[in-house]
XYZ file of C-alpha atoms in Angstrom:
755
model
C 0.000 0.000 0.000
C 2.893 2.347 0.781
C 4.391 1.795 -2.650
C 1.074 2.611 -4.279
C 0.894 5.884 -2.351
C 4.507 6.680 -3.332
C 3.601 6.036 -6.966
C 0.608 8.374 -6.628
C 2.794 11.116 -5.118
C 5.336 10.795 -7.926
C 2.560 10.774 -10.496
C 0.941 13.898 -9.057
C 4.281 15.730 -8.943
C 5.008 14.711 -12.513
C 1.597 15.781 -13.803
C 1.560 19.127 -11.979
C 5.143 20.003 -12.849
C 4.839 19.079 -16.514
C 1.589 21.044 -16.976
C 3.022 24.160 -15.297
C 6.088 23.904 -17.510
C 3.872 23.365 -20.557
C 1.863 26.507 -19.776
C 5.120 28.435 -19.367
C 6.291 27.143 -22.755
C 3.016 28.294 -24.291
C 3.691 31.904 -23.185
C 7.071 31.950 -24.954
C 8.080 31.539 -28.554
C 10.892 30.270 -30.725
C 13.945 28.840 -29.073
C 12.710 29.545 -25.538
C 9.496 27.620 -26.178
C 11.409 24.597 -27.451
C 13.638 24.622 -24.362
C 10.694 24.693 -21.951
C 8.880 21.991 -23.976
C 11.913 19.704 -23.568
C 12.032 20.318 -19.814
C 8.293 19.663 -19.502
C 8.592 16.459 -21.498
C 11.546 15.314 -19.379
C 9.679 16.032 -16.143
C 6.441 14.445 -17.344
C 7.972 11.433 -19.077
C 10.322 10.643 -16.203
C 7.528 10.987 -13.659
C 5.194 8.706 -15.611
C 7.981 6.149 -16.044
C 8.841 6.330 -12.311
C 5.146 5.923 -11.410
C 5.058 2.716 -13.472
C 8.081 1.088 -11.881
C 7.195 2.101 -8.304
C 3.746 0.642 -8.844
C 5.369 -2.489 -10.316
C 7.252 -2.925 -7.029
C 3.859 -3.234 -5.330
C 2.976 -6.044 -7.758
C 3.738 -9.420 -6.122
C 3.643 -12.239 -8.726
C 4.541 -14.868 -6.080
C 7.790 -15.875 -7.783
C 11.250 -14.352 -8.384
C 11.312 -11.303 -10.679
C 13.788 -8.772 -12.121
C 14.062 -6.161 -14.889
C 16.033 -6.116 -18.119
C 18.114 -2.923 -18.169
C 17.968 -2.413 -21.928
C 14.185 -2.590 -22.210
C 13.836 -0.550 -19.027
C 15.934 2.242 -20.568
C 13.940 1.967 -23.796
C 10.694 2.403 -21.872
C 12.072 5.625 -20.335
C 12.964 6.964 -23.802
C 9.518 6.030 -25.124
C 7.757 7.732 -22.208
C 9.795 10.920 -22.535
C 9.662 11.051 -26.340
C 5.927 10.370 -26.612
C 5.234 12.993 -23.914
C 7.349 15.530 -25.812
C 5.464 14.782 -29.013
C 2.127 15.185 -27.224
C 3.117 18.520 -25.738
C 4.391 19.766 -29.118
C 1.126 18.795 -30.814
C -0.935 20.445 -28.062
C 0.790 23.796 -28.634
C 0.303 23.883 -32.398
C -1.972 26.941 -32.994
C -2.721 25.917 -36.595
C -3.948 22.410 -35.713
C -7.669 21.974 -34.899
C -8.218 20.237 -31.542
C -4.489 20.351 -30.869
C -4.890 19.934 -27.079
C -7.130 16.859 -27.522
C -4.741 15.271 -30.031
C -1.728 16.038 -27.884
C -3.420 14.524 -24.800
C -4.300 11.366 -26.766
C -0.690 11.153 -27.949
C 0.498 11.288 -24.327
C -2.064 8.618 -23.354
C -0.847 6.255 -26.057
C 2.731 7.124 -25.059
C 1.976 6.083 -21.470
C 0.579 2.816 -22.828
C 3.635 2.223 -25.019
C 5.925 2.936 -22.101
C 3.892 0.617 -19.841
C 3.960 -2.373 -22.150
C 7.647 -1.847 -22.970
C 8.320 -1.772 -19.230
C 6.290 -4.982 -18.861
C 8.449 -6.541 -21.571
C 11.498 -5.665 -19.424
C 9.843 -7.517 -16.499
C 11.477 -10.945 -16.022
C 9.707 -13.588 -13.949
C 9.990 -17.348 -13.533
C 6.904 -17.946 -15.634
C 4.934 -16.717 -18.639
C 2.666 -13.622 -18.999
C -0.773 -13.997 -20.610
C -2.777 -10.881 -21.671
C -6.461 -10.095 -21.607
C -7.051 -8.221 -24.863
C -10.246 -6.541 -23.682
C -8.624 -5.035 -20.605
C -5.613 -3.956 -22.653
C -7.954 -2.021 -24.995
C -9.814 -0.515 -22.040
C -6.498 0.558 -20.492
C -5.339 2.274 -23.695
C -8.711 3.955 -24.161
C -8.673 5.234 -20.572
C -5.150 6.607 -20.937
C -5.850 8.355 -24.281
C -9.250 9.720 -23.252
C -8.250 11.048 -19.881
C -4.983 12.420 -21.340
C -6.940 14.357 -24.014
C -9.344 15.711 -21.423
C -6.442 16.641 -19.128
C -4.584 18.794 -21.711
C -7.771 20.314 -23.077
C -8.769 21.357 -19.542
C -5.359 22.656 -18.510
C -4.755 24.647 -21.697
C -8.253 26.007 -22.185
C -7.984 28.794 -19.557
C -4.481 28.609 -18.142
C -5.760 29.444 -14.644
C -4.416 27.668 -11.519
C -7.768 25.908 -11.082
C -7.685 24.631 -14.668
C -4.103 23.420 -14.225
C -5.069 21.545 -11.036
C -8.036 19.919 -12.764
C -5.862 18.969 -15.715
C -3.203 17.472 -13.415
C -5.812 15.354 -11.586
C -7.247 14.130 -14.886
C -3.764 13.233 -16.113
C -3.041 11.354 -12.868
C -6.325 9.540 -13.292
C -5.425 8.628 -16.853
C -1.950 7.367 -15.935
C -3.124 5.402 -12.931
C -6.170 4.079 -14.744
C -4.079 2.817 -17.636
C -1.469 1.283 -15.348
C -3.752 -0.596 -13.024
C -6.127 -1.676 -15.781
C -3.182 -2.940 -17.828
C -1.786 -4.750 -14.795
C -5.154 -6.383 -14.327
C -4.956 -7.563 -17.949
C -1.670 -9.396 -17.266
C -1.875 -13.013 -15.930
C 1.433 -14.654 -14.842
C 1.632 -18.414 -15.209
C 4.599 -19.843 -13.149
C 7.029 -22.023 -15.173
C 10.078 -23.451 -13.406
C 11.713 -23.917 -16.764
C 11.980 -20.136 -17.286
C 15.069 -18.741 -15.555
C 16.001 -15.094 -14.866
C 18.883 -13.628 -16.922
C 22.081 -12.860 -15.105
C 22.059 -9.192 -16.110
C 18.594 -8.422 -14.772
C 18.286 -6.022 -11.859
C 16.080 -6.980 -8.890
C 12.791 -5.103 -8.896
C 13.240 -3.673 -5.390
C 16.572 -2.063 -6.175
C 15.427 -0.658 -9.536
C 12.173 0.730 -8.174
C 13.804 2.577 -5.266
C 16.554 3.969 -7.529
C 14.001 5.043 -10.124
C 11.826 6.734 -7.505
C 14.694 8.661 -6.006
C 16.027 9.734 -9.404
C 12.599 10.712 -10.689
C 11.682 12.694 -7.602
C 15.073 14.444 -7.793
C 14.470 15.309 -11.462
C 10.978 16.586 -10.695
C 12.130 18.662 -7.746
C 14.986 20.159 -9.774
C 12.644 20.897 -12.668
C 10.129 22.542 -10.380
C 12.905 24.511 -8.625
C 14.251 25.651 -11.987
C 10.790 26.763 -13.009
C 10.348 28.664 -9.743
C 13.697 30.420 -10.170
C 12.856 31.272 -13.760
C 9.448 32.666 -12.807
C 11.057 34.711 -10.048
C 13.576 36.128 -12.529
C 10.754 36.827 -14.950
C 8.857 38.709 -12.271
C 11.964 40.709 -11.478
C 12.492 41.340 -15.172
C 8.864 42.396 -15.504
C 9.229 44.825 -12.571
C 12.462 46.158 -14.048
C 10.819 46.334 -17.452
C 7.914 48.292 -15.977
C 10.367 50.649 -14.315
C 12.296 51.120 -17.540
C 9.067 51.637 -19.473
C 8.029 54.210 -16.881
C 11.320 56.027 -17.341
C 10.988 55.772 -21.124
C 7.428 57.085 -20.996
C 8.574 59.977 -18.821
C 10.910 61.095 -21.599
C 9.651 63.939 -23.747
C 11.346 62.439 -26.802
C 9.972 59.469 -28.677
C 11.965 56.288 -27.997
C 11.897 53.228 -30.273
C 13.687 49.886 -29.961
C 14.163 48.175 -33.343
C 15.352 44.773 -34.480
C 16.877 45.808 -37.799
C 14.014 47.894 -39.253
C 11.231 46.153 -37.287
C 9.841 47.989 -34.249
C 10.002 45.934 -31.032
C 8.703 48.476 -28.526
C 8.015 52.207 -28.278
C 7.316 54.672 -25.478
C 4.165 56.755 -25.070
C 5.799 59.901 -26.445
C 6.518 58.205 -29.766
C 2.999 56.758 -29.883
C 1.558 60.233 -29.253
C 3.819 61.674 -31.930
C 2.619 59.107 -34.484
C -0.962 59.385 -33.269
C -1.815 55.742 -32.629
C -1.549 53.277 -29.684
C 1.863 51.879 -28.803
C 0.600 48.297 -29.289
C -0.325 49.037 -32.891
C 3.250 50.116 -33.677
C 4.874 46.879 -32.524
C 5.983 44.945 -35.590
C 5.741 47.932 -37.946
C 8.777 49.160 -39.903
C 10.492 52.309 -38.679
C 11.432 53.340 -42.221
C 7.752 53.222 -43.180
C 6.945 55.720 -40.411
C 9.955 57.984 -40.960
C 9.809 57.881 -44.740
C 13.529 57.095 -44.876
C 15.291 53.807 -45.763
C 16.467 51.811 -42.769
C 20.081 52.036 -43.896
C 19.836 55.854 -43.767
C 18.093 56.186 -40.389
C 19.776 53.278 -38.634
C 23.183 53.361 -40.289
C 26.209 53.095 -38.047
C 27.578 56.515 -37.245
C 24.384 58.330 -38.290
C 24.242 61.365 -36.035
C 20.927 63.167 -35.656
C 19.714 63.207 -39.274
C 16.431 64.962 -39.928
C 13.461 63.106 -41.365
C 9.739 63.536 -41.960
C 7.629 61.395 -39.629
C 4.303 60.378 -41.138
C 1.502 60.494 -38.571
C -1.488 58.191 -38.548
C -3.617 60.961 -40.104
C -1.163 61.331 -42.994
C 0.383 64.623 -41.888
C 4.172 65.010 -41.798
C 6.168 66.084 -38.741
C 9.826 67.174 -38.965
C 11.903 65.104 -36.532
C 15.499 64.557 -35.558
C 16.667 60.932 -35.269
C 19.451 59.793 -32.929
C 20.462 56.124 -33.031
C 22.438 54.021 -30.562
C 23.055 50.262 -30.281
C 21.889 48.599 -27.038
C 21.552 45.050 -25.700
C 17.869 44.130 -25.607
C 16.538 40.634 -24.788
C 20.075 39.263 -25.046
C 20.632 40.576 -28.582
C 21.891 43.836 -30.115
C 19.041 46.192 -31.024
C 18.881 49.760 -32.278
C 17.565 52.306 -29.776
C 16.269 55.310 -31.699
C 15.393 58.667 -30.134
C 12.950 60.677 -32.242
C 12.771 64.370 -31.349
C 9.857 66.524 -32.511
C 11.295 69.545 -34.340
C 8.058 71.471 -34.891
C 8.660 73.919 -32.034
C 12.283 74.434 -33.103
C 11.282 74.930 -36.738
C 8.687 77.508 -35.690
C 11.292 79.286 -33.556
C 13.813 79.253 -36.416
C 11.190 80.594 -38.806
C 10.305 83.298 -36.274
C 13.965 84.245 -35.858
C 14.428 84.374 -39.632
C 11.298 86.513 -39.906
C 12.410 88.908 -37.162
C 15.802 89.274 -38.825
C 14.037 91.011 -41.707
C 10.820 92.354 -40.154
C 9.738 94.601 -37.322
C 8.323 92.586 -34.405
C 5.616 95.122 -33.527
C 4.149 96.036 -36.914
C 5.281 93.163 -39.137
C 6.695 95.652 -41.655
C 10.182 95.091 -43.143
C 12.928 96.477 -40.936
C 15.898 98.707 -41.679
C 18.115 95.818 -42.847
C 15.482 94.619 -45.337
C 14.880 98.171 -46.553
C 18.583 98.851 -47.116
C 19.013 95.589 -49.019
C 15.973 96.289 -51.212
C 17.078 99.908 -51.778
C 20.509 98.793 -52.997
C 18.849 96.264 -55.299
C 16.385 98.818 -56.717
C 19.147 101.392 -57.280
C 21.047 98.821 -59.356
C 17.902 98.058 -61.379
C 17.121 101.768 -61.820
C 20.656 102.430 -63.006
C 20.465 99.596 -65.525
C 17.037 100.649 -66.820
C 17.624 104.392 -66.634
C 14.506 105.010 -64.568
C 13.911 107.190 -61.474
C 13.429 106.070 -57.904
C 11.848 107.818 -54.926
C 12.640 107.389 -51.230
C 10.174 108.849 -48.710
C 11.086 109.164 -45.019
C 8.201 109.679 -42.576
C 8.160 110.619 -38.916
C 5.059 110.842 -36.741
C 4.339 114.253 -35.261
C 4.184 114.426 -31.464
C 4.269 110.665 -31.104
C 5.803 111.030 -27.636
C 2.691 112.894 -26.502
C 0.540 109.902 -27.500
C 2.684 107.656 -25.309
C 2.591 110.134 -22.433
C -1.153 110.773 -22.594
C -2.537 107.356 -23.550
C 0.237 104.942 -22.575
C 2.693 102.818 -24.544
C 0.048 100.246 -25.493
C -1.836 103.008 -27.299
C 1.418 104.116 -28.924
C 2.049 100.576 -30.179
C -1.490 100.374 -31.547
C -0.970 103.710 -33.295
C 2.212 102.436 -34.967
C 0.367 99.355 -36.240
C -2.460 101.567 -37.529
C 0.045 103.812 -39.291
C 1.587 100.815 -41.045
C -1.829 99.620 -42.148
C -2.817 103.101 -43.390
C 0.385 103.623 -45.384
C 0.333 100.102 -46.824
C -3.202 100.718 -48.022
C -2.100 103.490 -50.407
C 1.050 101.819 -51.758
C 1.070 100.391 -55.243
C 2.659 97.181 -56.617
C 6.411 97.017 -56.102
C 6.400 99.767 -53.458
C 7.724 98.946 -49.992
C 7.087 100.281 -46.491
C 9.633 99.708 -43.710
C 9.788 100.709 -40.074
C 13.274 102.044 -39.406
C 12.801 102.331 -35.647
C 10.651 104.192 -33.121
C 8.139 106.271 -35.083
C 10.351 106.497 -38.194
C 9.177 104.913 -41.442
C 10.486 104.798 -44.993
C 8.798 104.092 -48.316
C 10.617 102.850 -51.414
C 8.856 103.645 -54.683
C 10.665 102.445 -57.849
C 9.885 104.226 -61.094
C 8.374 107.407 -59.572
C 9.424 110.875 -60.718
C 8.936 114.035 -58.635
C 5.266 114.492 -59.543
C 4.301 110.899 -58.832
C 6.339 110.888 -55.598
C 4.538 114.034 -54.434
C 1.151 112.449 -55.186
C 2.121 109.346 -53.230
C 3.320 111.479 -50.316
C 0.077 113.478 -50.234
C -1.929 110.233 -50.308
C 0.065 108.935 -47.309
C -0.495 112.144 -45.339
C -4.201 112.091 -46.165
C -4.518 108.477 -45.024
C -2.819 109.291 -41.730
C -5.156 112.226 -41.075
C -8.203 109.965 -40.954
C -9.997 110.119 -37.598
C -9.956 106.360 -37.058
C -6.206 105.963 -37.562
C -5.112 106.538 -33.976
C -6.215 104.929 -30.704
C -7.988 106.670 -27.835
C -8.810 109.668 -29.984
C -5.204 110.313 -31.053
C -5.066 111.202 -34.734
C -1.871 110.195 -36.483
C -0.088 112.930 -38.407
C 3.306 112.779 -40.003
C 5.917 114.795 -41.829
C 7.494 113.482 -45.034
C 10.852 114.041 -46.679
C 11.442 112.920 -50.272
C 14.684 112.254 -52.134
C 14.896 111.187 -55.792
C 17.367 108.984 -57.657
C 19.519 110.027 -59.475
C 18.800 113.735 -58.955
C 19.554 113.824 -55.205
C 22.085 111.030 -55.083
C 23.180 107.782 -56.715
C 24.088 105.939 -53.528
C 21.685 104.299 -51.053
C 23.250 105.947 -48.006
C 23.256 109.384 -49.619
C 19.610 109.046 -50.684
C 18.572 108.149 -47.131
C 20.515 111.104 -45.702
C 18.906 113.489 -48.201
C 15.386 112.153 -47.512
C 16.001 112.499 -43.769
C 17.228 116.076 -44.300
C 14.040 116.930 -46.210
C 12.017 115.335 -43.401
C 13.757 117.525 -40.834
C 12.925 120.626 -42.842
C 9.264 119.548 -43.088
C 9.065 119.234 -39.297
C 10.738 122.603 -38.836
C 8.235 124.294 -41.111
C 5.206 123.270 -39.143
C 4.844 119.485 -39.335
C 2.136 117.553 -41.139
C 3.597 118.354 -44.566
C 6.088 117.009 -47.108
C 9.261 118.510 -48.520
C 11.621 117.501 -51.306
C 15.323 117.592 -50.668
C 17.104 120.782 -51.735
C 20.849 121.291 -51.793
C 20.721 124.263 -49.405
C 18.989 122.085 -46.796
C 22.152 120.116 -46.324
C 24.140 123.143 -45.266
C 21.465 124.228 -42.811
C 21.094 120.743 -41.343
C 24.844 120.349 -40.910
C 24.985 123.739 -39.249
C 22.176 122.854 -36.867
C 23.640 119.481 -35.980
C 27.010 121.072 -35.380
C 25.260 123.520 -33.064
C 23.510 120.616 -31.290
C 26.839 118.890 -30.755
C 28.519 121.992 -29.353
C 25.537 122.756 -27.107
C 25.799 119.359 -25.396
C 29.279 120.250 -24.165
C 28.825 124.002 -23.625
C 28.238 123.813 -19.867
C 31.183 121.528 -19.100
C 33.460 123.698 -21.266
C 32.449 126.792 -19.333
C 30.898 128.532 -22.338
C 27.552 129.200 -20.615
C 27.030 132.038 -18.187
C 24.121 133.636 -16.334
C 23.386 137.365 -16.449
C 20.816 139.148 -14.303
C 18.282 141.762 -15.456
C 16.809 143.897 -12.652
C 13.093 143.940 -11.876
C 12.051 147.402 -10.589
C 9.084 148.750 -8.602
C 7.601 151.426 -10.843
C 6.473 153.828 -8.139
C 9.804 154.075 -6.272
C 12.319 152.869 -8.884
C 13.682 150.409 -6.310
C 15.102 147.078 -7.499
C 13.005 144.241 -6.029
C 14.687 141.344 -7.774
C 16.465 140.006 -10.811
C 15.638 137.647 -13.639
C 18.366 135.161 -14.542
C 19.099 135.077 -18.300
C 21.249 132.444 -19.984
C 24.016 133.423 -22.413
C 26.242 131.242 -24.613
C 29.639 132.548 -25.634
C 30.908 130.125 -28.304
C 34.687 130.187 -28.887
C 34.203 130.237 -32.693
C 30.644 131.408 -33.315
C 30.785 134.161 -30.723
C 27.592 135.064 -28.852
C 24.773 132.650 -29.771
C 21.317 134.202 -29.172
C 19.032 132.345 -26.724
C 16.183 132.257 -29.242
C 18.468 130.175 -31.433
C 19.906 127.605 -29.041
C 17.094 127.264 -26.453
C 14.628 125.635 -28.945
C 17.381 123.239 -30.027
C 18.101 122.353 -26.403
C 14.405 121.663 -25.816
C 14.092 119.472 -28.928
C 17.206 117.419 -28.177
C 16.545 117.110 -24.421
C 19.815 118.776 -23.440
C 17.701 121.489 -21.785
C 17.401 119.206 -18.739
C 21.107 119.350 -17.993
C 21.422 123.012 -18.966
C 18.333 123.999 -16.956
C 19.629 122.242 -13.852
C 22.986 123.994 -14.234
C 21.266 127.396 -14.566
C 19.024 126.823 -11.549
C 21.884 125.575 -9.379
C 24.237 128.393 -10.454
C 21.581 131.084 -9.964
C 20.598 129.918 -6.485
C 24.237 129.658 -5.445
C 24.944 133.208 -6.684
C 21.784 134.728 -5.143
C 22.514 133.101 -1.778
C 25.777 135.066 -1.639
C 24.129 138.507 -2.122
C 24.044 140.903 0.784
C 20.572 142.149 -0.134
C 17.951 139.390 0.036
C 16.335 140.146 -3.319
C 14.198 137.766 -5.314
C 15.679 135.790 -8.189
C 13.479 134.681 -11.103
C 14.426 131.658 -13.250
C 12.656 130.510 -16.417
C 11.594 126.835 -16.468
C 11.168 124.960 -19.752
C 8.167 122.714 -20.443
C 10.604 119.807 -20.772
C 11.916 120.466 -17.261
C 8.452 120.887 -15.774
C 7.257 117.506 -17.091
C 10.480 115.657 -16.270
C 10.129 113.152 -13.394
C 11.497 114.407 -10.088
C 11.655 118.115 -10.982
C 10.070 119.224 -7.686
C 12.569 117.069 -5.778
C 15.434 118.616 -7.790
C 14.309 122.149 -6.806
C 14.194 121.118 -3.144
C 17.671 119.575 -3.325
C 19.164 122.707 -4.971
C 17.626 125.009 -2.355
C 18.933 122.794 0.421
C 22.428 122.551 -1.095
C 22.846 126.247 -1.914
C 21.120 127.554 1.237
C 18.839 129.952 -0.675
C 15.573 130.767 1.124
C 12.647 129.286 -0.892
C 10.708 132.578 -0.714
C 13.488 134.323 -2.688
C 13.167 131.919 -5.638
C 10.566 132.618 -8.304
C 10.044 130.126 -11.157
C 8.570 131.502 -14.368
C 6.274 129.125 -16.297
C 4.763 129.791 -19.719
C 1.201 128.796 -20.576
C 2.547 126.557 -23.351
C 4.360 124.496 -20.722
C 1.056 123.880 -18.924
C -1.064 122.853 -21.893
C 1.080 119.815 -22.774
C -0.192 117.877 -19.749
C -2.117 120.223 -17.464
C -2.880 117.780 -14.575
C 0.720 116.618 -14.383
C 2.091 120.169 -14.621
C -0.234 121.491 -11.927
C 0.642 118.592 -9.611
C 4.339 119.404 -9.993
C 3.734 123.125 -9.408
C 1.752 122.434 -6.240
C 4.652 120.378 -4.826
C 7.057 123.218 -5.658
C 4.802 125.873 -4.138
C 4.532 123.766 -0.978
C 8.280 124.328 -0.572
C 7.641 128.097 -0.322
C 8.829 128.873 -3.862
C 6.929 131.574 -5.803
C 5.374 130.745 -9.228
C 4.912 133.389 -11.934
C 2.998 133.034 -15.206
C 5.351 134.241 -17.913
C 4.379 135.732 -21.315
C 0.747 136.054 -20.235
C -1.698 136.443 -23.135
C 0.391 134.574 -25.739
C -0.597 131.010 -24.781
C -3.828 129.010 -24.444
C -6.806 129.339 -22.084
C -5.153 131.991 -19.933
C -8.129 132.597 -17.647
C -8.748 128.892 -17.002
C -5.067 128.451 -16.150
C -5.239 131.311 -13.637
C -8.280 129.709 -12.064
C -6.704 126.228 -11.996
C -3.573 127.302 -10.102
C -2.916 130.172 -7.616
C 0.013 131.936 -9.301
C 2.002 134.549 -7.357
C 2.537 136.957 -10.268
C 1.514 137.686 -13.838
C 4.110 138.864 -16.371
C 2.883 140.782 -19.421
C 4.714 139.744 -22.575
C 7.158 142.284 -24.060
C 5.296 142.220 -27.407
C 2.364 144.067 -25.764
C 4.498 146.473 -23.680
C 6.503 147.766 -26.667
C 3.297 148.802 -28.480
C 1.297 150.552 -25.742
C 2.200 154.041 -26.977
C 1.561 153.260 -30.669
C -1.232 150.659 -30.701
C -4.572 151.209 -29.031
C -5.251 147.456 -29.185
C -2.006 146.678 -27.300
C -2.822 149.369 -24.749
C -6.286 147.894 -24.234
C -4.835 144.417 -23.699
C -2.350 145.729 -21.109
C -5.103 147.641 -19.286
C -7.238 144.462 -19.274
C -4.428 142.356 -17.813
C -3.697 144.966 -15.161
C -7.389 145.056 -14.252
C -7.455 141.276 -14.086
C -4.446 141.325 -11.752
C -6.119 143.841 -9.440
C -9.307 141.763 -9.449
C -7.412 138.568 -8.564
C -5.098 140.289 -6.113
C -2.023 139.347 -8.170
C 0.919 141.696 -8.784
C 1.659 142.311 -12.467
C 5.127 142.810 -13.994
C 5.565 144.242 -17.489
C 8.475 142.937 -19.557
C 10.374 144.675 -22.325
C 10.129 148.297 -21.076
C 12.565 150.279 -23.211
C 11.214 153.867 -23.316
C 10.045 156.480 -20.844
C 6.688 156.670 -22.650
C 6.073 153.003 -22.043
C 7.029 153.431 -18.384
C 4.714 156.456 -18.019
C 1.799 154.498 -19.470
C 2.389 151.613 -17.047
C 2.694 154.017 -14.107
C -0.563 155.712 -15.077
C -2.311 152.337 -15.252
C -0.981 151.382 -11.770
C 1.309 148.542 -12.952
C 3.373 147.271 -10.021
C 6.716 146.242 -11.519
C 8.663 146.416 -14.769
C 11.851 145.173 -16.342
C 13.652 145.918 -19.586
C 16.551 147.751 -21.181
C 15.282 151.038 -19.714
C 16.343 149.772 -16.256
C 19.281 147.657 -17.261
C 20.382 145.146 -19.838
């Protein structure tokens, strides 16, 4: 009974181990599948063979018995070989009912092994067979074997494997014991055992130990392999996670065939990663495999074809790696769309203005040189128009830089709308534009210029109510120059003259303009350095109380003594200083020098200093006045700043805010040149001035012009009504002084009192 149980244990181990190994072989392919099929066949065949001989040990024929070694070895080979054949048939995917046929093959193999083993059985007698039981035994082995493999391989679950193993055990045991029941031993003393036969007890124990060892080793090998596979799967998942985290597409290829891809590559192609496995990389990249995957290929560019048929520019980087024990090509595919867009943008910005989209200075110069060459060859004229927006800075100051940018875009659109074929608009920088018009003579160029100015005067051109207006300068080829640089200089010179003459108009270049422009620019250059060279000085004109003739203060007047030009009149260099911005430095120098000088006087008289509109609107002007007073030690009440109405109108709220901060210091504020600006009465109401100064143009005419006299009387009456002292400028004659005295004017200044 113990031997029967041992046979059952061996049989169960053999069946379970072989079916697990068979299922593992099914999940592999190629060479790996064949290896695991051989191991499964060895485990199954050996176990079945061991089951037979252990069970034979339990068979007691009642006479001496032994086993022939040759036939015993043959039975082992038959059992293993037939089991291998059955497993191979069961895993054929193209064979209908493969599992059933393979199970039947194993059943017949068990029968063949059994009867070969019985042939190796030597006994002192003869064996008689019952044919019916032999047939039943074979049928049981084949039927249960078919059912066992069909059950185990149908689902592949642990429960199915267990059921299949039990069915296979039932088939093996059923065949064995039925076949043993079919054998009848008839004792015959004449039959003797061969001398080479091995006693049944020794063979059975040896076979059992060897078979169990083989089964245990096979099962242990399977366990180790499954553990390594699990580790490999975990490592593979980790590597796939890292690959999927990469922004670049990654592909592993066997030659040109795709083995695996990451999610980034699948997204780039536009289809699931599983659908790409097995596809050709050259079919996706549109390049032959030898080009993309060639040794030494470094980042070639290709066109990746997406699933929707669109093409994507990519960069391909290839390296050789070890994958699944064999060399494979690892290919990194980088999407170049963003880089291509950036390169296109850079190339565009190299030739175009970023804000307006118009060609820039470099493009204009290149096109101008090209058109000059064509005009020279064809003998035709060429016009260059330079445009500059009038008071563009005021738009930025009043409405903000966003409004200024919108105005520039609107200007480009307006000018482009009037240009004809072949004509070109470029933004040279800031609010400067240029138009190139091939083939235009003076008349046609003037018509084009007038059309541009008219387009810019439209009410809807500027943002926030700002109407764009411009000045134009025109130069003609070859009349004004035959060189691109010269033409641009001449057009710019004509533009400068247009702005000088009142803005909003166009002028053609004239030869005499060049001399005047060079003279002015030379004057601008010298003016920038006049203060540091000590060429500027301050003179003081007395302000006198009319009734007593007593000096009550002085007005500081700026003079420029040029080493070559001599004395430069203020009405010539002050406007230039205001236009170029150098008035800020000059004005600060004047204010600082005047306060320092006045602080040293013995008599504490007032000192009046003129303040430019540029100074008044400059940031931090009130703080500068405070710092100068503090540094020089001049009492604030002795300082009087003279502001013209024109300085206020540029930005009245900002100007009044600055004046209030200055007045809070104790400084006096006088309105200069009263009556020559804008909205005089509203300005007087908006800010509490300390004095009104009548412009010299009215004072000089009081004794000859009744209208001038009436204006002066009106201003004096206004001063009395507002409680403001009035000072008359430009008094040069006794008649003028007598008139002012008769009209009760408080103070006067002019050449009559002192130059």
